[in-house]
Amino acid sequence: MENDPGSENRAPSAVVSAEPSEVEVGAEVVFDGSGSSDPDGDELTYSWTLSTPTDSEANLSEDSTVAPTLTPDVAGEYKATLEVSDGDTTGTDEAILTATEIQTTALIANSGNFSAQDGSLTLYDPTDSTATLNDINVAYIYSLALHNDRLFVADQTLSNSAGRITTFGRDELGSIDQIANPRPPRSIAFPAANKAYVTNQRLDENFMPQPSTVSVVDLEANAVTEQVDVGTSPEGVGIAGRKAFVANSGDGTLSVLDADADTVNTTLSLPDCASPKSVFVDGEDEVTVICQGSSEQSSEVLFLSPIEETIEDRVELGAPVGSANFTQSAYYSEGAEELYAVSGSEAFGGGTGAIFRVNTNANALDRTFQVPQEDGLIGISAVGYDSVTQDLYVTRLPVGADGGPLYTANGTALVLDRGGDQVTRFETGNSPGHITFLRDQQ
């Protein structure tokens, strides 16, 4: 209601908020002035001004609307000032947005030649397109994990068919310690700050998979303190609440551990799930399990409730999921809330070179595309998605004389955009097998 003629006009009140107030460079923000008001009920007009960091060319989407947007282009503080007017008097308010820049290094574990026990790391800097090979004195690398500023490398030794967990400083990649593991390790997860679970492989004399264990690792003592019996060929492990979910690929079950007592509380049967392997926990706290599939059965993703321990949803993928050197065949991006899986075993196992992208927020297959084909390269041996640069990394192996993968020569990493087109490529070490990302906030 407008002020009565002759009465004193009261000034409007401007109220501004930034949602969110802290973001990464490139993320859109809304400056919201809808909380502004006029005590006399007069209609308001809006006028915005923006103060930006040096070298920024960012602008508000509009300067006379209630809630303009801004996409920060450099790190620093952005101050948006709003002036509201009732035609006679004005009110002002401001909000400050802090933008940070995340610099990413792609970290690729080169599994190495198993008989040579020569695992290594390749570090790729996307800002200058340089790849550096690091010999870290480990055996055959199966997987990587990051925890508490430490890099954990699961590697299998040849001499006694056992394994170890080698830890490195996250920044300099200097070796910190080696933890002896009684069996070949597969995957690592962390139910607590100072505790790790490691899934272990066990084969009989005919190299047939057998029921195996999860190692309980004390990260303060750097020692395995206990072995917990699980199913056949345990592979991936994910932590949800105070539970650990272990995928037993050899018998199609999921072992559910009490992460406080280190005991198996439940063994879940996974109907129609051929060879469950990778396990992740998505942004909705659902346990996601990758069923690798087979020539007779489609691969798929299961979504389970960690509380009810029941399958709530399932998404069919299609071609069998797998890695060309039996290592990393799936990657979950927390930043994008997307799951990537590859059908990478082209020379065996029915792989097709397909890459599947699953939206874990909608529990739906978002896209399927093919890895770019090229003479001299075969299969897909690892996959990872950088949500900061929105680049997809896949590694491939050279073709051997027999037409199959060559495991004794350097591999190739392809960097793809979200449509699956190649952006760039670089050489890795011998037999690349796992991808993760180091991030530094500027």
CSV table of C-alpha atoms in Angstrom, one decimal, residues 164-394:
chain,number,residue,atom,x,y,z
A,164,ARG,CA,51.5,-54.7,1.0
A,165,ILE,CA,50.1,-51.2,1.4
A,166,THR,CA,52.7,-48.5,0.7
A,167,THR,CA,51.9,-45.0,2.0
A,168,PHE,CA,53.2,-41.8,0.5
A,169,GLY,CA,53.0,-38.1,1.4
A,170,ARG,CA,50.3,-36.5,-0.7
A,171,ASP,CA,52.3,-33.5,-1.8
A,172,GLU,CA,55.8,-34.7,-2.4
A,173,LEU,CA,54.9,-38.4,-2.8
A,174,GLY,CA,57.7,-39.3,-0.5
A,175,SER,CA,57.4,-42.8,0.9
A,176,ILE,CA,56.2,-42.9,4.5
A,177,ASP,CA,55.7,-46.6,5.4
A,178,GLN,CA,54.9,-50.0,4.1
A,179,ILE,CA,52.3,-52.2,5.7
A,180,ALA,CA,52.7,-56.0,5.1
A,181,ASN,CA,49.4,-57.6,4.0
A,182,PRO,CA,49.0,-61.4,4.2
A,183,ARG,CA,47.2,-61.7,0.8
A,184,PRO,CA,47.2,-59.7,-2.5
A,185,PRO,CA,45.3,-56.5,-1.8
A,186,ARG,CA,42.5,-55.2,-4.1
A,187,SER,CA,40.7,-52.1,-2.7
A,188,ILE,CA,41.0,-49.8,0.3
A,189,ALA,CA,38.4,-47.9,2.3
A,190,PHE,CA,38.5,-46.0,5.6
A,191,PRO,CA,35.8,-46.5,8.2
A,192,ALA,CA,37.6,-44.2,10.6
A,193,ALA,CA,40.5,-41.7,10.7
A,194,ASN,CA,43.0,-44.3,11.9
A,195,LYS,CA,41.6,-47.5,10.4
A,196,ALA,CA,41.5,-49.0,6.9
A,197,TYR,CA,39.8,-52.0,5.4
A,198,VAL,CA,41.6,-53.8,2.6
A,199,THR,CA,39.9,-56.5,0.5
A,200,ASN,CA,42.1,-59.5,-0.4
A,201,GLN,CA,42.3,-62.0,-3.2
A,202,ARG,CA,42.8,-65.7,-2.6
A,203,LEU,CA,43.3,-68.4,-5.2
A,204,ASP,CA,43.8,-72.1,-5.0
A,205,GLU,CA,46.6,-74.0,-6.7
A,206,ASN,CA,44.6,-74.0,-9.9
A,207,PHE,CA,44.2,-70.2,-9.7
A,208,MET,CA,40.5,-70.5,-8.9
A,209,PRO,CA,39.0,-67.8,-6.7
A,210,GLN,CA,38.4,-68.8,-3.1
A,211,PRO,CA,36.6,-67.3,-0.1
A,212,SER,CA,38.9,-64.6,1.3
A,213,THR,CA,39.2,-61.9,3.9
A,214,VAL,CA,39.2,-58.2,4.6
A,215,SER,CA,42.3,-56.9,6.4
A,216,VAL,CA,41.7,-54.5,9.3
A,217,VAL,CA,44.6,-52.0,9.3
A,218,ASP,CA,45.6,-49.8,12.3
A,219,LEU,CA,46.9,-46.7,10.6
A,220,GLU,CA,48.7,-45.5,13.7
A,221,ALA,CA,50.7,-48.7,14.2
A,222,ASN,CA,50.8,-49.2,10.4
A,223,ALA,CA,50.0,-52.9,10.8
A,224,VAL,CA,47.3,-55.4,10.0
A,225,THR,CA,45.6,-56.3,13.2
A,226,GLU,CA,42.9,-58.7,12.1
A,227,GLN,CA,41.5,-60.7,9.2
A,228,VAL,CA,37.7,-60.8,8.7
A,229,ASP,CA,36.3,-63.7,6.6
A,230,VAL,CA,34.0,-62.6,3.8
A,231,GLY,CA,32.9,-64.1,0.5
A,232,THR,CA,34.7,-65.3,-2.6
A,233,SER,CA,37.0,-62.8,-4.5
A,234,PRO,CA,36.2,-59.7,-2.5
A,235,GLU,CA,36.8,-56.6,-4.6
A,236,GLY,CA,35.3,-53.2,-3.9
A,237,VAL,CA,34.5,-51.8,-0.5
A,238,GLY,CA,32.4,-48.8,0.4
A,239,ILE,CA,31.7,-47.2,3.8
A,240,ALA,CA,28.2,-45.9,4.7
A,241,GLY,CA,27.5,-44.8,8.2
A,242,ARG,CA,29.1,-47.4,10.5
A,243,LYS,CA,28.9,-50.2,7.9
A,244,ALA,CA,31.3,-51.5,5.3
A,245,PHE,CA,29.9,-53.1,2.2
A,246,VAL,CA,32.2,-55.6,0.4
A,247,ALA,CA,31.4,-56.9,-3.1
A,248,ASN,CA,32.3,-60.6,-3.4
A,249,SER,CA,32.6,-61.0,-7.2
A,250,GLY,CA,33.1,-64.7,-7.1
A,251,ASP,CA,29.8,-65.6,-5.4
A,252,GLY,CA,27.5,-62.6,-6.2
A,253,THR,CA,27.1,-61.5,-2.6
A,254,LEU,CA,27.7,-58.4,-0.5
A,255,SER,CA,29.3,-58.8,2.9
A,256,VAL,CA,28.1,-56.1,5.4
A,257,LEU,CA,30.6,-55.4,8.2
A,258,ASP,CA,30.0,-53.6,11.5
A,259,ALA,CA,32.8,-51.0,11.2
A,260,ASP,CA,33.1,-50.7,15.0
A,261,ALA,CA,33.2,-54.4,15.9
A,262,ASP,CA,35.0,-55.5,12.6
A,263,THR,CA,32.6,-58.4,12.2
A,264,VAL,CA,30.3,-59.5,9.3
A,265,ASN,CA,26.7,-58.8,10.4
A,266,THR,CA,25.0,-59.7,7.1
A,267,THR,CA,25.7,-61.4,3.8
A,268,LEU,CA,23.4,-60.1,1.1
A,269,SER,CA,22.5,-62.0,-2.0
A,270,LEU,CA,22.4,-59.9,-5.1
A,271,PRO,CA,19.9,-61.5,-7.5
A,272,ASP,CA,20.8,-61.3,-11.2
A,273,CYS,CA,24.0,-59.4,-10.4
A,274,ALA,CA,26.8,-61.0,-12.3
A,275,SER,CA,30.2,-60.5,-10.7
A,276,PRO,CA,29.7,-57.5,-8.3
A,277,LYS,CA,33.0,-55.6,-8.3
A,278,SER,CA,33.1,-51.8,-7.6
A,279,VAL,CA,31.3,-50.3,-4.6
A,280,PHE,CA,30.8,-46.6,-4.0
A,281,VAL,CA,28.6,-44.4,-1.7
A,282,ASP,CA,26.8,-41.7,-3.7
A,283,GLY,CA,25.6,-38.2,-2.7
A,284,GLU,CA,22.3,-39.5,-1.4
A,285,ASP,CA,24.2,-42.0,0.8
A,286,GLU,CA,23.0,-44.9,-1.3
A,287,VAL,CA,25.4,-47.8,-1.7
A,288,THR,CA,26.1,-48.3,-5.4
A,289,VAL,CA,27.4,-51.6,-6.7
A,290,ILE,CA,28.6,-52.3,-10.2
A,291,CYS,CA,27.6,-55.7,-11.5
A,292,GLN,CA,30.1,-56.5,-14.3
A,293,GLY,CA,27.8,-58.7,-16.3
A,294,SER,CA,28.8,-61.3,-18.8
A,295,SER,CA,28.3,-62.4,-22.4
A,296,GLU,CA,24.9,-63.8,-21.3
A,297,GLN,CA,23.9,-61.1,-18.8
A,298,SER,CA,23.9,-57.3,-19.0
A,299,SER,CA,26.0,-55.2,-16.7
A,300,GLU,CA,24.1,-52.9,-14.3
A,301,VAL,CA,24.3,-50.6,-11.3
A,302,LEU,CA,22.5,-51.5,-8.1
A,303,PHE,CA,21.4,-48.8,-5.6
A,304,LEU,CA,21.0,-50.1,-2.0
A,305,SER,CA,19.7,-48.5,1.2
A,306,PRO,CA,22.5,-48.8,3.7
A,307,ILE,CA,20.0,-48.8,6.6
A,308,GLU,CA,17.5,-51.3,5.2
A,309,GLU,CA,20.2,-53.2,3.3
A,310,THR,CA,17.8,-53.7,0.4
A,311,ILE,CA,18.1,-52.9,-3.3
A,312,GLU,CA,16.1,-49.7,-4.0
A,313,ASP,CA,16.9,-49.2,-7.7
A,314,ARG,CA,18.9,-50.7,-10.5
A,315,VAL,CA,20.1,-49.3,-13.8
A,316,GLU,CA,21.0,-51.5,-16.8
A,317,LEU,CA,24.2,-50.6,-18.6
A,318,GLY,CA,24.6,-53.3,-21.3
A,319,ALA,CA,28.0,-54.6,-22.4
A,320,PRO,CA,30.2,-56.3,-19.7
A,321,VAL,CA,32.1,-53.9,-17.5
A,322,GLY,CA,35.8,-54.6,-17.0
A,323,SER,CA,39.3,-53.3,-17.3
A,324,ALA,CA,41.8,-54.5,-19.9
A,325,ASN,CA,44.3,-55.4,-17.1
A,326,PHE,CA,41.7,-56.4,-14.5
A,327,THR,CA,42.1,-53.2,-12.4
A,328,GLN,CA,39.9,-50.1,-12.3
A,329,SER,CA,36.7,-50.4,-14.4
A,330,ALA,CA,34.6,-47.7,-12.6
A,331,TYR,CA,35.0,-44.3,-11.0
A,332,TYR,CA,32.6,-42.3,-8.9
A,333,SER,CA,32.8,-38.4,-9.0
A,334,GLU,CA,31.5,-36.8,-5.8
A,335,GLY,CA,31.6,-33.4,-7.4
A,336,ALA,CA,29.5,-34.3,-10.4
A,337,GLU,CA,27.4,-37.0,-8.7
A,338,GLU,CA,28.2,-39.2,-11.6
A,339,LEU,CA,29.4,-42.8,-12.0
A,340,TYR,CA,31.6,-43.8,-14.9
A,341,ALA,CA,32.0,-47.5,-15.9
A,342,VAL,CA,33.9,-48.9,-18.9
A,343,SER,CA,33.6,-52.0,-21.0
A,344,GLY,CA,37.3,-52.2,-21.5
A,345,SER,CA,38.2,-55.8,-22.0
A,346,GLU,CA,37.9,-55.9,-25.8
A,347,ALA,CA,40.4,-58.7,-26.3
A,348,PHE,CA,38.6,-61.0,-23.8
A,349,GLY,CA,35.4,-60.9,-21.7
A,350,GLY,CA,33.2,-59.4,-24.3
A,351,GLY,CA,34.3,-55.8,-23.8
A,352,THR,CA,33.1,-53.3,-26.5
A,353,GLY,CA,35.0,-50.1,-25.6
A,354,ALA,CA,31.8,-48.5,-24.3
A,355,ILE,CA,31.9,-45.8,-21.6
A,356,PHE,CA,28.8,-45.5,-19.4
A,357,ARG,CA,27.9,-42.3,-17.5
A,358,VAL,CA,25.3,-42.8,-14.8
A,359,ASN,CA,23.6,-39.9,-13.0
A,360,THR,CA,23.5,-41.1,-9.4
A,361,ASN,CA,21.2,-38.3,-8.3
A,362,ALA,CA,18.5,-39.4,-10.7
A,363,ASN,CA,19.6,-43.1,-10.7
A,364,ALA,CA,19.6,-43.1,-14.5
A,365,LEU,CA,21.9,-43.9,-17.4
A,366,ASP,CA,22.8,-40.5,-18.7
A,367,ARG,CA,24.9,-41.4,-21.7
A,368,THR,CA,26.8,-44.2,-23.5
A,369,PHE,CA,29.6,-43.4,-25.8
A,370,GLN,CA,32.6,-45.2,-27.4
A,371,VAL,CA,36.2,-44.6,-26.6
A,372,PRO,CA,37.9,-43.1,-29.7
A,373,GLN,CA,39.4,-45.9,-31.7
A,374,GLU,CA,42.9,-45.9,-32.9
A,375,ASP,CA,45.3,-48.4,-34.5
A,376,GLY,CA,47.9,-49.5,-32.0
A,377,LEU,CA,45.8,-49.1,-28.9
A,378,ILE,CA,43.4,-51.6,-27.4
A,379,GLY,CA,41.0,-51.8,-24.4
A,380,ILE,CA,40.4,-49.5,-21.5
A,381,SER,CA,42.5,-50.1,-18.4
A,382,ALA,CA,41.3,-47.3,-16.1
A,383,VAL,CA,38.8,-44.5,-15.9
A,384,GLY,CA,38.5,-41.2,-13.9
A,385,TYR,CA,36.5,-38.0,-14.1
A,386,ASP,CA,37.8,-34.6,-13.1
A,387,SER,CA,34.7,-32.6,-12.0
A,388,VAL,CA,36.7,-29.4,-11.8
A,389,THR,CA,37.9,-29.4,-15.5
A,390,GLN,CA,35.0,-31.6,-16.6
A,391,ASP,CA,37.4,-33.9,-18.3
A,392,LEU,CA,37.2,-37.7,-18.6
A,393,TYR,CA,40.4,-39.7,-18.4
A,394,VAL,CA,40.7,-43.2,-19.8
